[in-house]
Coordinates of C-alpha atoms in Angstrom, one line a residue:
M8 CA -21.1 13.5 -38.5
T9 CA -18.3 11.6 -36.9
V10 CA -18.8 8.8 -34.4
L11 CA -15.9 8.3 -32.0
T12 CA -15.8 5.0 -30.0
S13 CA -13.6 4.2 -27.0
A14 CA -14.4 1.1 -25.0
P15 CA -15.9 0.6 -22.6
V16 CA -17.9 3.8 -23.0
L17 CA -20.8 4.2 -25.5
A18 CA -20.4 6.2 -28.7
L19 CA -20.0 9.9 -28.3
I20 CA -21.5 12.1 -31.1
F21 CA -19.2 14.9 -32.2
L22 CA -20.8 17.7 -34.3
A23 CA -18.6 20.2 -36.1
P24 CA -19.6 23.8 -35.9
G25 CA -22.7 24.5 -38.0
V26 CA -23.5 20.8 -38.5
G27 CA -26.9 20.2 -36.8
A28 CA -26.4 23.4 -34.9
A29 CA -29.2 25.7 -33.9
G30 CA -29.7 28.5 -36.3
P31 CA -31.0 31.9 -35.4
G32 CA -34.6 30.7 -35.5
A33 CA -34.2 27.5 -33.6
A34 CA -34.7 27.4 -29.8
F35 CA -33.5 25.0 -27.2
D36 CA -34.9 24.6 -23.7
L37 CA -31.3 24.6 -22.3
G38 CA -28.0 25.8 -23.7
V39 CA -24.9 24.4 -21.8
V40 CA -21.6 26.2 -22.3
G41 CA -18.8 23.8 -21.4
A42 CA -18.7 20.0 -21.5
G43 CA -17.0 19.4 -18.2
A44 CA -18.5 17.5 -15.4
G45 CA -21.2 20.0 -14.5
G46 CA -22.1 20.7 -18.1
A47 CA -22.4 17.0 -18.9
Y48 CA -24.5 16.4 -15.8
A49 CA -26.9 19.3 -16.5
A50 CA -27.3 18.1 -20.1
W51 CA -28.0 14.6 -19.0
R52 CA -30.5 15.6 -16.3
A53 CA -32.4 18.0 -18.6
A54 CA -32.4 15.7 -21.7
V55 CA -33.6 12.7 -19.8
A56 CA -36.5 14.9 -18.5
G57 CA -37.5 15.6 -22.1
K58 CA -35.9 19.0 -22.5
S59 CA -34.2 20.0 -25.7
V60 CA -30.5 20.6 -25.0
C61 CA -27.5 21.9 -26.8
V62 CA -23.9 21.7 -25.4
F63 CA -21.2 24.0 -26.7
E64 CA -17.6 23.0 -26.0
R65 CA -14.6 25.0 -27.3
A66 CA -12.3 22.1 -27.2
G67 CA -12.4 18.9 -29.3
R68 CA -13.0 16.8 -26.3
P69 CA -15.2 16.7 -23.2
G70 CA -14.1 16.8 -19.6
G71 CA -12.4 20.2 -19.1
R72 CA -9.9 19.6 -16.3
I73 CA -10.8 16.0 -16.2
H74 CA -8.4 14.8 -18.9
S75 CA -7.9 11.0 -19.2
L76 CA -5.3 10.1 -21.8
R77 CA -5.9 6.6 -23.0
G78 CA -3.6 4.5 -25.2
Q79 CA -0.4 5.7 -23.5
G80 CA 3.0 4.0 -23.2
P81 CA 4.9 2.1 -25.8
R82 CA 2.2 -0.7 -25.8
K83 CA -0.6 1.9 -26.0
D84 CA -2.5 0.2 -23.1
L85 CA -2.0 2.6 -20.2
V86 CA -4.1 5.5 -19.0
V87 CA -2.6 8.8 -17.7
E88 CA -4.8 11.0 -15.7
A89 CA -3.6 14.5 -16.7
G90 CA -6.3 16.1 -14.6
G91 CA -9.0 15.3 -11.9
Y92 CA -9.4 11.5 -11.3
R93 CA -10.6 10.6 -7.8
F94 CA -13.8 10.6 -5.7
A95 CA -14.9 9.5 -2.3
P96 CA -17.8 7.0 -2.2
K97 CA -17.9 7.8 1.6
P98 CA -16.5 10.8 3.4
V99 CA -12.8 10.5 3.9
H100 CA -11.3 12.1 7.0
M101 CA -7.8 12.8 8.1
H102 CA -6.3 14.7 11.1
T103 CA -2.9 16.2 10.7
G104 CA -1.4 18.8 13.1
K105 CA -4.2 21.2 14.0
F106 CA -6.1 20.7 10.8
D107 CA -9.0 18.3 10.1
W108 CA -9.3 17.1 6.5
T109 CA -12.5 16.0 4.9
I110 CA -13.4 15.0 1.4
S111 CA -17.0 14.2 0.6
T112 CA -18.3 13.6 -2.9
P113 CA -21.8 12.0 -2.6
I114 CA -23.1 13.3 -5.9
T115 CA -20.1 11.9 -7.9
A116 CA -20.5 8.6 -6.1
A117 CA -24.2 8.6 -6.9
V118 CA -23.6 9.4 -10.6
I119 CA -21.0 6.7 -10.9
N120 CA -23.3 4.2 -9.3
E121 CA -26.2 5.3 -11.5
L122 CA -24.0 4.7 -14.6
N123 CA -23.1 1.2 -13.4
L124 CA -19.4 2.0 -13.5
T125 CA -16.9 0.0 -11.4
S126 CA -14.5 1.7 -9.0
V127 CA -11.7 0.5 -6.7
S128 CA -9.6 2.0 -4.0
Y129 CA -7.2 4.5 -5.4
N130 CA -4.5 3.6 -2.7
P131 CA -4.3 -0.1 -2.0
N132 CA -2.8 0.5 1.5
A133 CA -5.8 0.4 3.9
S134 CA -3.8 2.3 6.6
D135 CA -3.3 5.4 4.4
W136 CA -5.9 8.2 4.6
D137 CA -6.6 8.2 0.8
H138 CA -7.5 4.5 0.8
G139 CA -11.1 5.7 0.9
M140 CA -10.6 7.5 -2.4
H141 CA -11.7 5.6 -5.5
K142 CA -10.9 5.6 -9.2
I143 CA -12.8 4.1 -12.2
V144 CA -11.7 0.8 -13.6
G145 CA -12.8 -1.7 -16.2
A146 CA -13.9 -5.3 -15.8
D147 CA -10.3 -6.4 -15.7
G148 CA -9.5 -4.0 -12.9
Q149 CA -7.3 -1.8 -15.1
D150 CA -7.7 2.0 -15.2
V151 CA -10.1 3.2 -17.9
G152 CA -10.1 6.9 -17.0
Y153 CA -12.1 9.2 -14.8
L154 CA -13.4 10.8 -18.0
T155 CA -15.5 7.8 -18.5
F156 CA -18.3 9.1 -16.3
I157 CA -18.5 12.3 -18.2
E158 CA -18.6 10.5 -21.6
R159 CA -21.4 8.3 -20.3
L160 CA -23.4 11.3 -19.2
L161 CA -23.0 12.9 -22.6
D162 CA -23.8 9.6 -24.4
L163 CA -27.1 9.4 -22.5
A164 CA -27.9 13.0 -23.1
V165 CA -27.4 12.5 -26.9
A166 CA -29.5 9.3 -26.8
H167 CA -32.3 11.5 -25.4
G168 CA -32.0 14.1 -28.2
A169 CA -29.3 16.5 -27.0
K170 CA -26.8 18.0 -29.4
V171 CA -23.1 18.3 -28.5
L172 CA -21.1 20.8 -30.5
Y173 CA -17.3 20.4 -30.1
N174 CA -14.7 22.9 -31.4
T175 CA -17.4 25.6 -30.9
T176 CA -16.6 28.6 -28.8
V177 CA -19.4 30.7 -27.3
V178 CA -18.2 34.3 -27.6
G179 CA -21.1 36.2 -26.2
L180 CA -24.6 36.1 -24.7
G181 CA -27.6 38.4 -25.1
M182 CA -31.2 38.5 -24.0
K183 CA -33.7 38.0 -26.9
G184 CA -37.3 38.0 -25.7
E185 CA -37.5 35.7 -22.8
G186 CA -34.6 33.6 -24.0
V187 CA -30.8 33.9 -24.3
L188 CA -29.0 34.3 -27.6
L189 CA -25.7 32.4 -27.7
R190 CA -23.2 33.8 -30.3
H191 CA -20.7 31.1 -31.1
S192 CA -18.0 30.4 -33.6
G193 CA -20.5 28.4 -35.8
G194 CA -23.3 30.9 -35.7
E195 CA -26.1 31.6 -33.2
A196 CA -28.4 29.6 -31.0
L197 CA -31.4 30.6 -28.9
A198 CA -32.1 28.9 -25.5
K199 CA -34.7 29.5 -22.9
S200 CA -32.0 29.1 -20.2
V201 CA -28.3 28.8 -20.1
V202 CA -25.9 27.0 -17.7
L203 CA -22.3 28.1 -17.8
N204 CA -20.0 25.2 -16.9
L205 CA -16.9 27.5 -17.1
P206 CA -14.0 28.2 -14.7
Q207 CA -13.8 31.6 -13.1
R208 CA -11.8 33.5 -15.6
P209 CA -13.5 32.2 -18.8
A210 CA -16.9 32.7 -17.2
I211 CA -16.1 36.3 -16.3
E212 CA -14.6 37.1 -19.7
L213 CA -17.6 35.6 -21.6
L214 CA -20.0 37.8 -19.6
R215 CA -17.8 40.9 -20.2
G216 CA -17.9 40.2 -23.9
S217 CA -21.6 39.8 -24.0
D218 CA -24.3 42.2 -25.2
P219 CA -25.3 45.1 -22.9
S220 CA -28.3 43.2 -21.7
I221 CA -25.9 40.8 -20.0
A222 CA -22.7 42.8 -19.7
S223 CA -24.4 45.7 -17.9
H224 CA -24.9 43.4 -14.9
F225 CA -22.0 42.9 -12.4
P226 CA -21.9 39.2 -11.3
R227 CA -20.3 39.9 -8.0
P228 CA -20.2 36.3 -6.7
L229 CA -18.1 35.2 -9.7
Y230 CA -15.3 37.5 -8.6
D231 CA -15.0 36.0 -5.1
P232 CA -12.9 32.9 -5.7
V233 CA -9.2 33.0 -6.3
S234 CA -7.5 30.6 -8.7
Y235 CA -4.2 28.8 -8.4
P236 CA -2.3 26.7 -10.9
I237 CA -1.5 23.1 -10.3
M238 CA 0.5 20.5 -12.3
K239 CA 1.0 16.7 -12.7
L240 CA 4.0 14.9 -14.0
Y241 CA 4.0 11.2 -14.8
V242 CA 7.2 9.3 -15.9
H243 CA 7.1 6.0 -17.9
Y244 CA 9.6 3.2 -17.4
D245 CA 9.5 -0.1 -19.3
D246 CA 10.8 -1.5 -16.0
A247 CA 8.8 -0.2 -13.1
W248 CA 11.8 -0.5 -10.7
W249 CA 10.0 1.0 -7.7
R250 CA 7.8 -2.1 -7.8
N251 CA 10.1 -4.7 -9.3
D252 CA 13.1 -4.0 -7.1
L253 CA 11.7 -2.2 -4.0
G254 CA 8.1 -3.5 -3.8
L255 CA 6.8 0.1 -3.4
V256 CA 3.1 0.1 -4.4
A257 CA 1.7 2.8 -2.1
G258 CA 2.6 6.0 -0.2
P259 CA 4.0 9.4 -1.0
F260 CA 7.6 10.4 -1.7
M261 CA 9.3 13.8 -2.0
N262 CA 12.8 15.4 -2.1
T263 CA 13.8 18.4 -0.2
E264 CA 15.8 21.6 -0.7
P265 CA 18.3 23.2 1.7
P266 CA 16.7 25.7 4.1
Q267 CA 17.0 29.3 2.9
T268 CA 19.3 31.4 5.0
G269 CA 18.0 34.7 3.8
R270 CA 14.8 36.2 2.3
G271 CA 14.4 38.3 -0.8
H272 CA 11.7 40.0 -2.7
T273 CA 11.3 37.1 -5.2
F274 CA 9.6 34.1 -3.7
G275 CA 9.2 30.6 -5.0
V276 CA 12.4 30.5 -6.9
P277 CA 13.5 26.8 -7.3
T278 CA 17.0 25.5 -7.0
V279 CA 18.7 24.2 -10.2
S280 CA 18.9 20.6 -8.9
P281 CA 17.7 18.1 -8.1
V282 CA 14.4 18.1 -10.0
P283 CA 11.5 18.7 -7.7
L284 CA 9.8 15.5 -6.7
Q285 CA 6.5 15.2 -4.9
G286 CA 4.6 12.0 -6.0
Q287 CA 3.0 8.8 -4.8
Y288 CA 3.8 5.2 -5.7
H289 CA 0.2 4.2 -6.1
D290 CA -0.5 7.1 -8.4
G291 CA 0.2 6.0 -12.0
H292 CA -1.1 3.3 -14.2
V293 CA 1.2 0.2 -13.9
R294 CA 0.6 -3.2 -15.5
C295 CA 2.3 -6.3 -14.1
E296 CA 2.8 -9.5 -16.1
S297 CA 5.1 -12.5 -15.8
P298 CA 7.8 -13.1 -14.8
P299 CA 6.9 -11.6 -11.4
S300 CA 10.5 -10.3 -10.7
R301 CA 10.6 -8.0 -13.7
G302 CA 6.9 -8.1 -14.7
C303 CA 5.8 -4.5 -14.0
R304 CA 5.9 -1.5 -16.3
G305 CA 4.1 1.8 -16.4
Y306 CA 3.9 5.3 -15.0
L307 CA 5.2 6.8 -11.8
Q308 CA 3.8 10.0 -10.5
A309 CA 6.8 12.2 -10.1
F310 CA 5.1 15.4 -9.1
Y311 CA 1.6 16.6 -8.2
G312 CA 1.0 20.0 -6.6
G313 CA 1.6 23.7 -7.0
D314 CA 4.4 26.2 -6.4
N315 CA 4.2 26.0 -2.6
A316 CA 5.8 23.1 -0.8
M317 CA 3.2 20.6 0.4
Y318 CA 5.3 19.5 3.3
T319 CA 7.9 21.0 5.5
G320 CA 11.2 20.8 3.7
G321 CA 9.5 20.4 0.3
V322 CA 10.5 22.2 -2.8
D323 CA 9.1 25.6 -3.5
G324 CA 8.7 26.9 -7.0
A325 CA 8.3 23.5 -8.6
M326 CA 5.9 24.8 -11.4
K327 CA 8.4 27.5 -12.2
F328 CA 11.1 24.8 -12.6
F329 CA 9.0 22.7 -15.0
A330 CA 7.3 25.6 -16.9
P331 CA 10.1 26.0 -19.6
F332 CA 9.6 22.4 -20.6
A333 CA 5.9 22.8 -21.2
D334 CA 4.0 24.2 -24.2
T335 CA 2.7 27.2 -22.3
I336 CA 0.5 28.9 -24.8
A337 CA -1.8 26.1 -26.0
A338 CA -5.3 24.8 -26.2
D339 CA -4.4 21.9 -23.9
S340 CA -2.7 21.5 -20.6
V341 CA -0.7 18.4 -21.7
T342 CA 2.9 18.3 -23.1
H343 CA 4.1 14.9 -24.1
I344 CA 7.7 14.4 -23.2
G345 CA 9.6 12.0 -25.5
R346 CA 13.2 11.4 -26.6
D347 CA 13.0 13.2 -30.0
Q348 CA 13.7 16.7 -28.8
P349 CA 16.8 17.9 -26.8
H350 CA 14.8 19.7 -24.1
H351 CA 12.7 16.6 -23.5
V352 CA 15.7 14.4 -23.2
E353 CA 17.3 16.9 -20.8
L354 CA 14.2 16.7 -18.5
L355 CA 13.9 12.9 -18.7
E356 CA 17.6 12.5 -17.8
A357 CA 17.3 15.0 -14.9
L358 CA 14.2 13.3 -13.6
H359 CA 15.9 9.9 -13.7
S360 CA 18.9 11.3 -11.9
S361 CA 16.8 12.8 -9.1
L362 CA 14.6 9.7 -8.7
L363 CA 17.8 7.6 -8.5
G364 CA 19.3 9.9 -5.9
L365 CA 16.2 9.9 -3.8
H366 CA 15.9 6.1 -3.8
R367 CA 19.7 5.3 -3.7
P368 CA 19.7 4.0 0.0
A369 CA 16.8 1.6 -0.7
L370 CA 18.3 0.5 -4.0
D371 CA 21.7 0.0 -2.4
A372 CA 20.1 -2.3 0.2
V373 CA 18.9 -4.7 -2.5
N374 CA 22.0 -4.3 -4.7
A375 CA 19.9 -2.8 -7.5
T376 CA 21.5 0.7 -7.8
G377 CA 23.7 -0.1 -10.7
R378 CA 21.0 -1.8 -12.7
V379 CA 18.4 1.0 -12.1
A380 CA 21.0 3.7 -12.9
N381 CA 21.3 2.2 -16.4
L382 CA 17.6 2.4 -17.0
R383 CA 16.0 5.3 -18.7
P384 CA 12.5 6.6 -18.7
T385 CA 11.0 6.3 -22.2
S386 CA 8.6 9.2 -21.9
A387 CA 6.7 11.5 -19.6
V388 CA 3.4 13.4 -19.5
L389 CA 3.5 17.0 -18.1
S390 CA 0.2 18.6 -17.4
M391 CA 0.1 22.3 -16.2
W392 CA -3.2 23.9 -15.6
T393 CA -2.1 27.5 -16.0
E394 CA -3.4 30.6 -17.6
G395 CA -1.8 29.5 -20.8
V396 CA -4.5 26.8 -21.3
A397 CA -7.4 28.4 -23.2
G398 CA -10.7 27.9 -21.5
I399 CA -9.2 26.5 -18.3
N400 CA -6.9 29.2 -16.9
A401 CA -6.2 27.5 -13.5
G402 CA -6.1 24.2 -11.7
C403 CA -8.2 24.8 -8.6
H404 CA -10.1 27.5 -6.9
A405 CA -10.9 28.6 -3.4
P406 CA -13.0 31.4 -1.9
K407 CA -11.3 34.5 -0.7
R408 CA -11.1 35.1 3.1
L409 CA -13.6 37.8 3.6
P410 CA -13.5 39.9 6.8
G411 CA -16.6 41.9 5.7
G412 CA -18.1 43.7 2.7
E413 CA -20.7 42.9 0.2
S414 CA -19.5 39.4 -0.9
P415 CA -21.1 36.3 0.5
P416 CA -19.2 34.2 3.1
P417 CA -17.4 31.2 1.6
D418 CA -20.0 28.7 2.7
Q419 CA -22.7 30.7 0.8
L420 CA -20.7 31.3 -2.4
P421 CA -22.2 28.3 -4.3
K422 CA -25.7 29.5 -3.8
A423 CA -24.9 33.1 -4.7
A424 CA -22.8 32.1 -7.7
L425 CA -25.5 29.8 -9.0
E426 CA -27.6 32.8 -10.2
P427 CA -25.0 35.6 -10.3
M428 CA -27.3 38.0 -12.2
P429 CA -30.7 37.6 -10.5
G430 CA -33.6 37.8 -12.9
L431 CA -31.7 36.5 -15.9
P432 CA -31.9 32.9 -17.0
V433 CA -28.2 32.4 -16.9
L434 CA -27.0 30.0 -14.2
V435 CA -23.4 28.9 -13.3
A436 CA -22.1 25.4 -12.4
N437 CA -18.4 25.0 -11.9
E438 CA -15.8 23.8 -9.4
A439 CA -14.6 27.4 -9.2
F440 CA -17.7 28.4 -7.2
G441 CA -18.9 25.1 -5.8
P442 CA -18.7 23.7 -2.3
V443 CA -15.8 21.3 -3.0
G444 CA -12.9 23.1 -4.6
C445 CA -10.5 21.1 -6.9
F446 CA -13.0 18.2 -7.3
A447 CA -15.7 17.5 -9.8
E448 CA -18.2 17.4 -6.9
G449 CA -18.2 21.2 -6.8
S450 CA -19.4 21.3 -10.4
L451 CA -21.9 18.5 -10.0
S452 CA -23.4 20.0 -6.9
M453 CA -24.1 23.3 -8.6
A454 CA -25.4 21.6 -11.8
E455 CA -27.9 19.6 -9.7
A456 CA -29.0 22.8 -8.1
A457 CA -29.3 24.5 -11.5
V458 CA -31.5 21.9 -13.1
K459 CA -33.6 21.6 -10.0
R460 CA -34.1 25.4 -10.1
L461 CA -35.0 25.3 -13.8
Y462 CA -37.1 22.2 -13.8
P463 CA -38.7 21.4 -10.5
G464 CA -40.0 17.9 -10.1
L465 CA -37.1 16.1 -11.8
R466 CA -36.8 12.5 -10.9
A467 CA -34.5 11.7 -8.0
V468 CA -31.1 10.3 -8.6
A469 CA -30.6 7.3 -6.3
G470 CA -28.1 8.0 -3.6
L471 CA -28.1 11.8 -3.7
P472 CA -28.2 13.5 -0.3
E473 CA -31.7 14.2 0.8
D474 CA -31.1 17.9 1.4
L475 CA -30.2 18.3 -2.3
Q476 CA -33.2 16.2 -3.4
A477 CA -35.6 18.3 -1.3
A478 CA -34.2 21.8 -1.6
G479 CA -32.6 21.8 -5.0
V480 CA -29.9 24.1 -3.7
A481 CA -26.1 23.7 -3.5
A482 CA -25.8 22.5 0.1
P483 CA -22.1 22.0 0.7
P484 CA -21.3 18.3 1.3
T485 CA -18.1 19.4 3.0
D486 CA -16.3 22.4 4.2
P487 CA -15.9 25.1 1.5
S488 CA -12.2 25.3 2.3
L489 CA -11.9 21.8 0.8
L490 CA -9.6 19.7 3.1
L491 CA -9.2 22.2 5.9
G492 CA -11.5 22.4 8.9
R493 CA -13.7 25.4 9.3
A494 CA -11.6 26.6 12.2
A495 CA -8.7 27.1 9.8
M496 CA -10.6 29.6 7.7
G497 CA -8.7 32.9 7.9
S498 CA -5.6 31.2 9.2
P499 CA -2.3 32.3 7.4
E500 CA -1.4 28.6 7.1
L501 CA -4.2 28.2 4.6
E502 CA -2.1 29.9 1.9
T503 CA 0.7 27.3 2.1
L504 CA -1.4 24.1 1.8
Q505 CA -2.2 22.3 -1.5
V506 CA -4.3 19.3 -2.2
I507 CA -2.8 16.1 -3.6

């Protein structure tokens, strides 16, 4: 048994396949497949209630698409959020054009409060819409990683007797008596009930590969979402010139491409240069020391989004541009870009050139263009949540627009997907089917509903919405189309909007 510690979180227990694992004759009350937000939450709630729990995770780490990289940068004291990283303690609203945006994550907020974690505004500019979004920080106010809350949940589950098996892939399920047999890479385990904390494609493929007692059922609700890839790119500078020279601490930036004069059959093809940029100055861990004039160093978010331009005039096909620089067939979404390989150097140089070009007028105004031109980024972190990432397969999900048919309407999808095979003790809890796409809230909402369904009478979690406390069902805390108002459902414009 190996104990991994990472301050400020408690110790996480990692069990290799077969070490302390359930043998064919052992039975758990709950088997959890996937140690993402929903899986960790379900394990915590059940274990604290006295249920025996075993969590199976194919990767060597928890979190799934929440992927906090600690110890980054030359001084190993920065955090890069390669995946999900924000929540809304209170509903965040924004009106733009004809769309109303709302983000509401009451369960995430309640969990972070329950765990006594500290959070601060993600954007320090109180006039920006995302000032109401929060990130988790330590006692010194520095980023510690959104993954912290998942680690804490698993710590508490383990402290109450749960087992967590990393590097253990569940390859199939089968009914055995009144329980579910989980076939995994380390053997077999029997559980009275199972919660699948898996994205859409991995969940579907697991059920397809299961025994006929499972595979003969068609879990129709699990086929209703659509997935779309998303990427993040952070660039590190020893001299955070956007702060040191320009005083830029908040707000978005982007470059543009020339309007297309014609249309072809191939869409989303990027131009060769400049490198697509779509980032935010407040998004990236930066540390500032003395002297004040040159005291800041850290990461700048250079791109966050998908292949469709977020704004009018933005760059289409950005992911297609960056894809050749990523390790596309891997067990992880992250590619670390350094200066030891020619293609990495090429990308860093191109990024620096594009950032310099975009900010040249502002740098000229403070006579800093020449100095910044001579700087070079030391490294970058490229994270692409595409189908090449085993066990993830996509960045975000959204329900299909359904004019009719047998599928549930989007606002009923979480409840339908919670028990996609009625009569079988296999429940589903994941962002892919939840009420808040692209946020951990979607998984947590379904996980709370799952444990309430399995174990009525669980103690209340302080701060959870009363409708969840009372009914134990996945009542959407916000519109199922995520940041778009309900009136926009079915609108063609929905296809072109991404969340950042």
